[in-house]
mmCIF file of C-alpha atoms in Angstrom:
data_model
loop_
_atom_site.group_PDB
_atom_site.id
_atom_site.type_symbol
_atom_site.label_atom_id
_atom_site.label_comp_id
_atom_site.label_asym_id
_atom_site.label_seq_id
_atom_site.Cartn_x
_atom_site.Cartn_y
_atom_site.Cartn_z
ATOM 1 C CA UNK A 1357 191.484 -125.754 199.992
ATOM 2 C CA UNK A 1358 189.934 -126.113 203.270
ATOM 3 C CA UNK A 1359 188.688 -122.423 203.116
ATOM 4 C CA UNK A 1360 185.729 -123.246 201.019
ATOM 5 C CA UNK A 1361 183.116 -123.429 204.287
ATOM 6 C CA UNK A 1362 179.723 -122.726 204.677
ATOM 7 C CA UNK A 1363 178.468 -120.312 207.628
ATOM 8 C CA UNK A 1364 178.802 -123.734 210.152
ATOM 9 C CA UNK A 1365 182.702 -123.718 208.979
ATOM 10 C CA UNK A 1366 181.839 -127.089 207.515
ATOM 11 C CA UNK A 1367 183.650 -127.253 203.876
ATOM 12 C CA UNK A 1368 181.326 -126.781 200.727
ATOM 13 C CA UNK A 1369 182.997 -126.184 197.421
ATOM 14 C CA UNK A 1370 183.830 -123.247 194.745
ATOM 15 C CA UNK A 1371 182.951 -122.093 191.516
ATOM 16 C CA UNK A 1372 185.522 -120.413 188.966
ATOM 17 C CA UNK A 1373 184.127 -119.000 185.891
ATOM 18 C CA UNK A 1374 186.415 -117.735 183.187
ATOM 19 C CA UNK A 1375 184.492 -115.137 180.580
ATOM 20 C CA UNK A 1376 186.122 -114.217 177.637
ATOM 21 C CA UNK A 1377 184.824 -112.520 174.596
ATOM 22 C CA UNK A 1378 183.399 -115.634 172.630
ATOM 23 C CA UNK A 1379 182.442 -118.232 175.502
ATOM 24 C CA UNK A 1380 181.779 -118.828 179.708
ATOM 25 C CA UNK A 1381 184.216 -121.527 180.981
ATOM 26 C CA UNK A 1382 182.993 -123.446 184.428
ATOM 27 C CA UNK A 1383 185.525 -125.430 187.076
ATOM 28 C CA UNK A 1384 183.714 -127.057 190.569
ATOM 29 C CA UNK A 1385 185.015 -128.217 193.442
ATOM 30 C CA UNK A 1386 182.943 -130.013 195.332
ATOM 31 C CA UNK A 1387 183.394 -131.309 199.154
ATOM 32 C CA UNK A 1388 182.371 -135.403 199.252
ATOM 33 C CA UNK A 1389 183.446 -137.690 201.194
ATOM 34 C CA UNK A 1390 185.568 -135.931 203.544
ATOM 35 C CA UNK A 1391 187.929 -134.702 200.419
ATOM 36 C CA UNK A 1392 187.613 -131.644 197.743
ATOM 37 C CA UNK A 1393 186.672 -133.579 194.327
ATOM 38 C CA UNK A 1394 186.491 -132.216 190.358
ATOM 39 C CA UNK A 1395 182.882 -131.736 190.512
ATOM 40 C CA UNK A 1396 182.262 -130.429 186.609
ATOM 41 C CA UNK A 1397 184.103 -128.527 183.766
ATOM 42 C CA UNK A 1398 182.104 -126.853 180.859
ATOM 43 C CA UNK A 1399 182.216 -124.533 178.874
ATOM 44 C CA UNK A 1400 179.273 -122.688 176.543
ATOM 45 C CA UNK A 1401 179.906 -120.010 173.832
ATOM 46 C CA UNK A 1402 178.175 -117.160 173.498
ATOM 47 C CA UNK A 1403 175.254 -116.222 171.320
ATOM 48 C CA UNK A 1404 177.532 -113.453 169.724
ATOM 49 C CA UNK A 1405 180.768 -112.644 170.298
ATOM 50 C CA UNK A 1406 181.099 -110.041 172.795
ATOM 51 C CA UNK A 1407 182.931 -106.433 172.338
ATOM 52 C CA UNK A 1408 183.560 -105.222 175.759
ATOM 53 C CA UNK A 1409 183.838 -101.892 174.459
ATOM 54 C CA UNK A 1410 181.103 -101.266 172.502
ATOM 55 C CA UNK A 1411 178.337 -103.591 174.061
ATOM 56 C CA UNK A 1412 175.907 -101.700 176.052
ATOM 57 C CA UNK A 1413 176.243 -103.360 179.391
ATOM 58 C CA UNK A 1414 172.286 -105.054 179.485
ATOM 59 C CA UNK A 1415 173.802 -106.514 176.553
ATOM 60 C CA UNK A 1416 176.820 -108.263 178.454
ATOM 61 C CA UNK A 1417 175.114 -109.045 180.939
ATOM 62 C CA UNK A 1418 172.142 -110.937 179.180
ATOM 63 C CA UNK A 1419 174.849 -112.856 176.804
ATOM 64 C CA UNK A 1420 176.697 -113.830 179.964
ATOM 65 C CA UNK A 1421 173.173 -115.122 181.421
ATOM 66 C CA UNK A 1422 172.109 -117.056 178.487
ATOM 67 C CA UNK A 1423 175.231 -119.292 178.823
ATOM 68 C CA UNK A 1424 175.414 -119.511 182.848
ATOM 69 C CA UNK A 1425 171.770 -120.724 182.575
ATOM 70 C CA UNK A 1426 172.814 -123.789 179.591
ATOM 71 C CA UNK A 1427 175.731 -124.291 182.045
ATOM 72 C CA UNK A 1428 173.896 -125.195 184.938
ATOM 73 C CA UNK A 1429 170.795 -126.909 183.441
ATOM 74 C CA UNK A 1430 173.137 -129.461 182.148
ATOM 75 C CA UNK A 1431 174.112 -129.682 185.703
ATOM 76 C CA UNK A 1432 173.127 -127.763 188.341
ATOM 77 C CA UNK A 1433 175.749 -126.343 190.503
ATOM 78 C CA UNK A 1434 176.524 -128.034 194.545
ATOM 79 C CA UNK A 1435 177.955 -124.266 195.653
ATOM 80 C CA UNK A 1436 176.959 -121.074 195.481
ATOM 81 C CA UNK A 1437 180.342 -119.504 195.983
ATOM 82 C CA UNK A 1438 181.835 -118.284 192.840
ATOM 83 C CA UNK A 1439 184.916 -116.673 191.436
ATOM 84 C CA UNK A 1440 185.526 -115.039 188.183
ATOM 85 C CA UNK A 1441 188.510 -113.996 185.557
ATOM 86 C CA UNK A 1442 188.027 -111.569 183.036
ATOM 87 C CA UNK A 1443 189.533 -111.155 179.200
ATOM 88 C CA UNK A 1444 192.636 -109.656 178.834
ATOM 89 C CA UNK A 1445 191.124 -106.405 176.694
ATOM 90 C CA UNK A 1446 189.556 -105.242 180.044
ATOM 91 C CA UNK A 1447 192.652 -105.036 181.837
ATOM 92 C CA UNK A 1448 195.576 -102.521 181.820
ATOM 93 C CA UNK A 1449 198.869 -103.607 183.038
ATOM 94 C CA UNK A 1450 202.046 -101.886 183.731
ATOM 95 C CA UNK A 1451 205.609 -102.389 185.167
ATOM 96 C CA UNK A 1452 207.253 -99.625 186.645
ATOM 97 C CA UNK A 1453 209.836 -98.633 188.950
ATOM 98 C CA UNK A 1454 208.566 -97.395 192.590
ATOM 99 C CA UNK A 1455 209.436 -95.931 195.803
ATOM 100 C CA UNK A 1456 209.198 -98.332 198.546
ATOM 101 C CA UNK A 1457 208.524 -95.224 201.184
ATOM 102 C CA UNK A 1458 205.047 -94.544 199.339
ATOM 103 C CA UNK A 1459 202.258 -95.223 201.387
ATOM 104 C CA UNK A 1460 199.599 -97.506 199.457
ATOM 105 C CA UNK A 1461 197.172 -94.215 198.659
ATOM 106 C CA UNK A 1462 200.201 -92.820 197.162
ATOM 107 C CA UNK A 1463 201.086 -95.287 195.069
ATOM 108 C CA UNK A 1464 197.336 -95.704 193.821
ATOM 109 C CA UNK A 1465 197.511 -92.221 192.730
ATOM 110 C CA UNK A 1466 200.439 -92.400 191.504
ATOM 111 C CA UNK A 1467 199.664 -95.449 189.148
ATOM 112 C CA UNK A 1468 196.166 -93.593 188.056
ATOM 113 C CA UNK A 1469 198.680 -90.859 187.025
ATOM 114 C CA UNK A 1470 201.095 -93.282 184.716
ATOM 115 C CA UNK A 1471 197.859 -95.204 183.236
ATOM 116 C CA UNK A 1472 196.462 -91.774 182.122
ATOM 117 C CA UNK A 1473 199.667 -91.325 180.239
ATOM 118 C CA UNK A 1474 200.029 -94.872 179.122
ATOM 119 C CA UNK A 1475 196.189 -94.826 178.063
ATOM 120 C CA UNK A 1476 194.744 -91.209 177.684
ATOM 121 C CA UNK A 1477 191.919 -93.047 175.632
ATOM 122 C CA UNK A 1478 191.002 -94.749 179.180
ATOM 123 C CA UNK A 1479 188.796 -92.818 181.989
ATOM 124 C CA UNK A 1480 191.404 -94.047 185.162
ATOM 125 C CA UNK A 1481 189.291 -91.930 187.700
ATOM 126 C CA UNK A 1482 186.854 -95.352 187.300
ATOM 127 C CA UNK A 1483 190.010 -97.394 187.686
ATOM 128 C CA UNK A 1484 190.216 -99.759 190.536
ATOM 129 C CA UNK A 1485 193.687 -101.041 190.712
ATOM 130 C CA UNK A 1486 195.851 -104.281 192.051
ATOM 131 C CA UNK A 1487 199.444 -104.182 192.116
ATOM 132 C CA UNK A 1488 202.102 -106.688 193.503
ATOM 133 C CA UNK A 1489 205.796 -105.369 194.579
ATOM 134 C CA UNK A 1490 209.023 -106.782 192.764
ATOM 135 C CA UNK A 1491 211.678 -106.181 194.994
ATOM 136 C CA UNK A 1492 215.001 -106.258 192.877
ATOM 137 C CA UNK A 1493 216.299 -109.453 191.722
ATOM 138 C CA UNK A 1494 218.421 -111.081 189.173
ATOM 139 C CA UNK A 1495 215.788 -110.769 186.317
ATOM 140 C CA UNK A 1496 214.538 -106.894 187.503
ATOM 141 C CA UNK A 1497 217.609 -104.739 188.663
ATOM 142 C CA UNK A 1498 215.436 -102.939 189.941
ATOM 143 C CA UNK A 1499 212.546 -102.486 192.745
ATOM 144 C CA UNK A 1500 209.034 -102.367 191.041
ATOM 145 C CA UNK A 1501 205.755 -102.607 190.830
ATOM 146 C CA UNK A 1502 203.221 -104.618 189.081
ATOM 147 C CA UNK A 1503 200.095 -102.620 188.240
ATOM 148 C CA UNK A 1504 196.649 -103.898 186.949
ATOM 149 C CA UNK A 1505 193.944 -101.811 186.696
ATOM 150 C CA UNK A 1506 190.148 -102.016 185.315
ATOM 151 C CA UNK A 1507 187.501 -99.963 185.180
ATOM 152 C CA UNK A 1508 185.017 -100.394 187.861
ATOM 153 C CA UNK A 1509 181.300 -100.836 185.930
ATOM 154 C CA UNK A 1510 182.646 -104.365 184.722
ATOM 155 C CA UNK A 1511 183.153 -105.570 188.738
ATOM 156 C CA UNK A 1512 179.341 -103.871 188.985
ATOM 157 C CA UNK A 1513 178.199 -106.213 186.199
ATOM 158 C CA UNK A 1514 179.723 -109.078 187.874
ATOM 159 C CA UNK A 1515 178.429 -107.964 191.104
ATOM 160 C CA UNK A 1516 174.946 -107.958 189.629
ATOM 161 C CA UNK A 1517 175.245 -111.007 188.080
ATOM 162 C CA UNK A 1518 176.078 -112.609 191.183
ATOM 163 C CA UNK A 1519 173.067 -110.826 193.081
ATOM 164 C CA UNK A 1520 170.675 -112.049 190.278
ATOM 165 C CA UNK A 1521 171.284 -115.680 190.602
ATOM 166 C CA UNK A 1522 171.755 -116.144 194.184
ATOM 167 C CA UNK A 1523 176.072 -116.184 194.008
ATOM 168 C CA UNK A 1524 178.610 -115.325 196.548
ATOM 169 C CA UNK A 1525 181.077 -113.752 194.572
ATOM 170 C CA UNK A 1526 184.617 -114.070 196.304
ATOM 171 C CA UNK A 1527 187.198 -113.064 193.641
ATOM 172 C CA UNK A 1528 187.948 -111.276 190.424
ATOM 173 C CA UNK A 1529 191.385 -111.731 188.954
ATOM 174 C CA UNK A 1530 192.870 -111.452 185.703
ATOM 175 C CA UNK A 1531 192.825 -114.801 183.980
ATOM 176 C CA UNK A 1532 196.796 -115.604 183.269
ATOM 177 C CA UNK A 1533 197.140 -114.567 186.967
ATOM 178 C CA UNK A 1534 194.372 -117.342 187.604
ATOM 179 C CA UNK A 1535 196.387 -119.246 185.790
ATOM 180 C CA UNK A 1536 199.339 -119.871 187.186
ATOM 181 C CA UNK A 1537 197.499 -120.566 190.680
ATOM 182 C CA UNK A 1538 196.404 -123.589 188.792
ATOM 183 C CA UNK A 1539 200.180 -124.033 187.859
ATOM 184 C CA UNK A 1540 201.672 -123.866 191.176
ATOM 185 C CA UNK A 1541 199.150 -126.331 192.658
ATOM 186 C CA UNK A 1542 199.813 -128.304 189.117
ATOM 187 C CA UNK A 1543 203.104 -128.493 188.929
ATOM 188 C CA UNK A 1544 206.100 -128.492 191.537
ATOM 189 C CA UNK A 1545 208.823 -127.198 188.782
ATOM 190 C CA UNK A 1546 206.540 -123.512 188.781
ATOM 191 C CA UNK A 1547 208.238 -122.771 192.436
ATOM 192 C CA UNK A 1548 211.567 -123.765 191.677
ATOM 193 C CA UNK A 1549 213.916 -120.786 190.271
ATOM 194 C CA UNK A 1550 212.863 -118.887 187.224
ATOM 195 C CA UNK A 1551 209.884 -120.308 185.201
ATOM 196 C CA UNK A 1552 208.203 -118.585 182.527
ATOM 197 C CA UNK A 1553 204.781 -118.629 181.653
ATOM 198 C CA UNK A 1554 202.682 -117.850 178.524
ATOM 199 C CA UNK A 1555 199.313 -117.104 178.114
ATOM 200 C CA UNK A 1556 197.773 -116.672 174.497
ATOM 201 C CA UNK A 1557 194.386 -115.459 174.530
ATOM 202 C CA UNK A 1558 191.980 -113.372 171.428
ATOM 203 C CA UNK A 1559 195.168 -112.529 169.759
ATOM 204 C CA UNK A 1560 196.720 -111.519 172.509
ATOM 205 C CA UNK A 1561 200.208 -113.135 174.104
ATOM 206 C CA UNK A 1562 200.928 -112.834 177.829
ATOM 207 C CA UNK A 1563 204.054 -113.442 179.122
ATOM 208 C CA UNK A 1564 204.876 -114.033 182.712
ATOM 209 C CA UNK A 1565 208.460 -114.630 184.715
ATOM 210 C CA UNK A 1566 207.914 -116.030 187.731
ATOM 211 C CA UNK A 1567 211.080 -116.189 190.159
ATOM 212 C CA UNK A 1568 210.301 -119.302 192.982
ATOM 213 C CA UNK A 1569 206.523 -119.246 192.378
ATOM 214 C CA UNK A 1570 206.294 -115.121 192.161
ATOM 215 C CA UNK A 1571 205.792 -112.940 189.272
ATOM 216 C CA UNK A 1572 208.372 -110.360 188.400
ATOM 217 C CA UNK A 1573 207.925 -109.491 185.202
ATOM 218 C CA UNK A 1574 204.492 -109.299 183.397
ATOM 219 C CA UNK A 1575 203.634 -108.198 179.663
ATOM 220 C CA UNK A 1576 200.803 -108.576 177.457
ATOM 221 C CA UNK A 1577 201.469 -107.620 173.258
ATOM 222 C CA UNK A 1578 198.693 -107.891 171.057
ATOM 223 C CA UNK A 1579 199.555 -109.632 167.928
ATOM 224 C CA UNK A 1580 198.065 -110.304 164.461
ATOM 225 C CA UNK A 1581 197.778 -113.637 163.296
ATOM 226 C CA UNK A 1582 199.662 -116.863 165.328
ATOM 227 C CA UNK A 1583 202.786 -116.333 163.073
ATOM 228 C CA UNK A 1584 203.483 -113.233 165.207
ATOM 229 C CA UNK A 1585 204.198 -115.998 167.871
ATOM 230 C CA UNK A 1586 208.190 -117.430 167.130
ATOM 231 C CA UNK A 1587 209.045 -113.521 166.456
ATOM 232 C CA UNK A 1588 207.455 -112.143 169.075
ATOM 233 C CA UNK A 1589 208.631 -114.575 172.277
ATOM 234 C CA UNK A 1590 211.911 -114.689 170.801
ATOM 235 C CA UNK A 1591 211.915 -110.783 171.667
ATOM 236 C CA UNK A 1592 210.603 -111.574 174.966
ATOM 237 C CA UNK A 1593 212.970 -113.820 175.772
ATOM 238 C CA UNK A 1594 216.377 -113.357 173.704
ATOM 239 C CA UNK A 1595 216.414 -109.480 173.121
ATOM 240 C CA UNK A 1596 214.317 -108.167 175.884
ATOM 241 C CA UNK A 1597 216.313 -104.557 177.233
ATOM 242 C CA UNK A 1598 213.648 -104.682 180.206
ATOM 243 C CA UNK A 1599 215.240 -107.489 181.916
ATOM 244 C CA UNK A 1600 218.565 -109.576 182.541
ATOM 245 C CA UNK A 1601 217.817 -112.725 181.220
ATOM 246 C CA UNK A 1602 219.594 -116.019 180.384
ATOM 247 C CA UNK A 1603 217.596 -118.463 178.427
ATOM 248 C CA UNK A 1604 219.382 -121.261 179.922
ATOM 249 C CA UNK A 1605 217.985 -120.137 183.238
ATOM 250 C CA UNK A 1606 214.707 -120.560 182.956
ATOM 251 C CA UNK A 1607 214.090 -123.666 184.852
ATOM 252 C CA UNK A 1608 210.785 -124.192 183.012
ATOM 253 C CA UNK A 1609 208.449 -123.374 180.574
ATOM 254 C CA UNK A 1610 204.665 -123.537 180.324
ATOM 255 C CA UNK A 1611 201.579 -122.528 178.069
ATOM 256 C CA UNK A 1612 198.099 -122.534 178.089
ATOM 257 C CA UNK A 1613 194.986 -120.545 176.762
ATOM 258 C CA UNK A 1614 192.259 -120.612 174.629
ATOM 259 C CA UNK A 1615 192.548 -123.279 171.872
ATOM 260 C CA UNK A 1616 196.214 -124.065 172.379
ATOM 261 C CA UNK A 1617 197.031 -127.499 171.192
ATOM 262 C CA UNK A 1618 199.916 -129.921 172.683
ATOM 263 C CA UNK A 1619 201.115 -129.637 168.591
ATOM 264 C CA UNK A 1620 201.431 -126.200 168.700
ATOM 265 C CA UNK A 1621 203.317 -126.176 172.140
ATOM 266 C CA UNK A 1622 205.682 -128.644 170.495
ATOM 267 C CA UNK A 1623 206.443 -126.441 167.268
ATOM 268 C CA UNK A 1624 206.792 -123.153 169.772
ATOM 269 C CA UNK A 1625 209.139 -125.544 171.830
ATOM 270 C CA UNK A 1626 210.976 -126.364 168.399
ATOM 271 C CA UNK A 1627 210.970 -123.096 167.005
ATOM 272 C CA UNK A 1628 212.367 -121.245 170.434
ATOM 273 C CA UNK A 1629 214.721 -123.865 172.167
ATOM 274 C CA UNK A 1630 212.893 -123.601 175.339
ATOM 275 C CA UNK A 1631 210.463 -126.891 176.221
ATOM 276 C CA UNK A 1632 207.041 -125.590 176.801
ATOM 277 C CA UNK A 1633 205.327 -127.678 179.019
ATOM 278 C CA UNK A 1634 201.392 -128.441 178.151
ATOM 279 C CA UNK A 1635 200.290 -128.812 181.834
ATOM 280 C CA UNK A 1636 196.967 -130.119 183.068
ATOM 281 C CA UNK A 1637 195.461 -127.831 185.911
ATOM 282 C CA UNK A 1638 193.637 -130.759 187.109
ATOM 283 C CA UNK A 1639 196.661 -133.598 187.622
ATOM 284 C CA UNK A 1640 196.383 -133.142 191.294
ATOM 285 C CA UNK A 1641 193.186 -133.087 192.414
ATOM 286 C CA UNK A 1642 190.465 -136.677 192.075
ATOM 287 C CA UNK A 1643 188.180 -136.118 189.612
ATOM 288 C CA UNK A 1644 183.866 -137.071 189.892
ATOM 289 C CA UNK A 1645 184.355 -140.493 187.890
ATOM 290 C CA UNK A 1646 181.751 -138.863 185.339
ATOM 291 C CA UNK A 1647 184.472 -136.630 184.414
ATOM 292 C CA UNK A 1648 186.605 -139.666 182.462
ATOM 293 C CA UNK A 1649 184.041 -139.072 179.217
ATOM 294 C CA UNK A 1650 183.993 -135.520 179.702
ATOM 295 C CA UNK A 1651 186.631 -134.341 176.435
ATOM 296 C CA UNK A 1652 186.679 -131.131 178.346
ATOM 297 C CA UNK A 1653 188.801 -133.298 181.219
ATOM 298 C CA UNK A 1654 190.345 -135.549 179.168
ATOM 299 C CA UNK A 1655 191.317 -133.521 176.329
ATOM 300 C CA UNK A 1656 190.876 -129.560 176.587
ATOM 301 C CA UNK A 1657 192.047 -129.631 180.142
ATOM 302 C CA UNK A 1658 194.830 -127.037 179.344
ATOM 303 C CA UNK A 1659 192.818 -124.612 178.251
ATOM 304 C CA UNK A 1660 190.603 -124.358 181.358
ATOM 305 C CA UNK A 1661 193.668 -123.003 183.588
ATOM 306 C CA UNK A 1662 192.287 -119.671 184.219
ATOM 307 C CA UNK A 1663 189.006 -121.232 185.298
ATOM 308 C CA UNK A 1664 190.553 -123.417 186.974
ATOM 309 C CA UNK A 1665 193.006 -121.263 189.246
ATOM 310 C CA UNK A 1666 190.185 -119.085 190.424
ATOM 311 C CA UNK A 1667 188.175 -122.380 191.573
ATOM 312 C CA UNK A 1668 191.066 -122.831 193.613
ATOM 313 C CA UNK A 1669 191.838 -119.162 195.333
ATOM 314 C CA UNK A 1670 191.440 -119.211 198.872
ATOM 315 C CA UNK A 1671 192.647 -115.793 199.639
#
């Protein structure tokens, strides 16, 4: 973490905010002492919950400022470096096979091309796009290409934000990404072999395969109610034509998200075969003492992940 410096390279601290549709989640690292520290978690809900498509963006942007201000009058924040993750209905994703001889221009145009097909609905010339390569492996068979994509006005509202309270915005990431930066820096079993991660967010159920630490294989199903769940993993995993996949490979198994309980990882667990692991995003890094009667530490740890993995991007 020793990137978080000020402009005299001494180290400072960050801020990760995680927004999704019904509250604004808040991890800080702090520097004291000549070590990084858990500085404050908290969370605040909005006003209303927010529809991303249909709010008019003044209307975002003034929900999102209502909470940020109870946020940091409870405690006011040591850094003014800040990263954010988005909901998952903002985001388009895609896995698809590539050329490795494109150059990156190509590519971008070339993934504009497949979202317009994949989402005609979706204006992709206001796209601005992240992808990660998948060379072939035992899961893939072949060489691919993770795409994300979102539309550019809701980086402008974050931008703004940031400008209007005085912020250094570093990062913008999609929040099960965040995620599992909080796992790897969690948990040592995320690097070794295959380890599959689950996100379940708003009705909506991520799935990630990471192979030694790397994703290389990324899907995100909207489903209806949480009964959807068993079914719909059980796909995933057991009957997925996508991929060549062993259950009894996966080395291990974690989930986290919004509300997700240590009961309800236990009855997935139960239900699936596979041990889902309930981690805590915070298990490796000293916590401000205040933080012991803070629930959100000591309880509803797991579902500040996403929050938490953007707090602790460096690059």
């Amino acid at each position: 973490m020793n990137n978080f410096e000020n402009q005299t390279g001494q180290p400072t601290g960050q801020i990760g905010l995680a927004i999704t549709n019904s509250k604004l989640q808040l991890v800080e690292i702090a520097f004291k002492d000549d070590q990084f520290i858990l500085e404050n978690i908290d969370e605040v809900y909005f006003d209303e919950v927010i529809n991303f498509e249909k709010c008019k963006e003044t209307k975002i942007t003034a929900l999102l400022q209502s909470a940020f201000n109870e946020l940091i009058i409870r405690k006011p924040l040591n850094s003014t470096s800040v990263s954010f993750t988005l909901p998952f209905e903002l985001f388009y994703i895609t896995q698809t096979p590539y050329e490795n001889s494109l150059l990156h221009q190509d590519l971008i145009t070339e993934f504009k091309w497949e979202f317009s097909i994949l989402f005609p609905f979706a204006n992709t010339k206001d796209f601005v796009i992240q992808y990660f390569e998948v060379e072939k492996n035992n899961i893939v068979n072949f060489n691919s290409v993770i795409a994300i994509a979102i539309s550019r006005k809701y980086l402008q509202i974050i931008n703004n934000f940031c400008s209007d309270n005085n912020l250094r915005l570093k990062f913008i990431d999609n929040l099960h990404l965040a995620s599992d930066r909080a796992l790897s820096l969690s948990n040592a079993l995320a690097a070794k072999g295959l380890t599959l991660s689950v996100y379940l967010s708003n009705k909506t159920l991520s799935i990630i395969f990471l192979l030694f630490g790397k994703p290389v294989y990324f899907k995100v199903i909207t489903h209806k109610n949480a009964s959807d769940l068993p079914a719909t993993l059980i796909d995933e995993i057991s009957n997925n034509e996508s991929i060549s996949l062993n259950k009894n490979a996966i080395n291990a198994a974690f989930i986290t998200g919004e509300e997700i309980t240590k009961s309800m990882a236990e009855t997935l667990s139960s239900l699936l075969d596979v041990e889902f692991i309930y981690f805590n995003p915070f298990e490796n890094i000293s916590p401000n003492p205040k933080l012991f009667e803070n629930k959100n530490y000591s309880e509803k740890y797991n579902s500040f992940s996403a929050a938490a993995g953007i707090a602790y991007r460096i690059g």
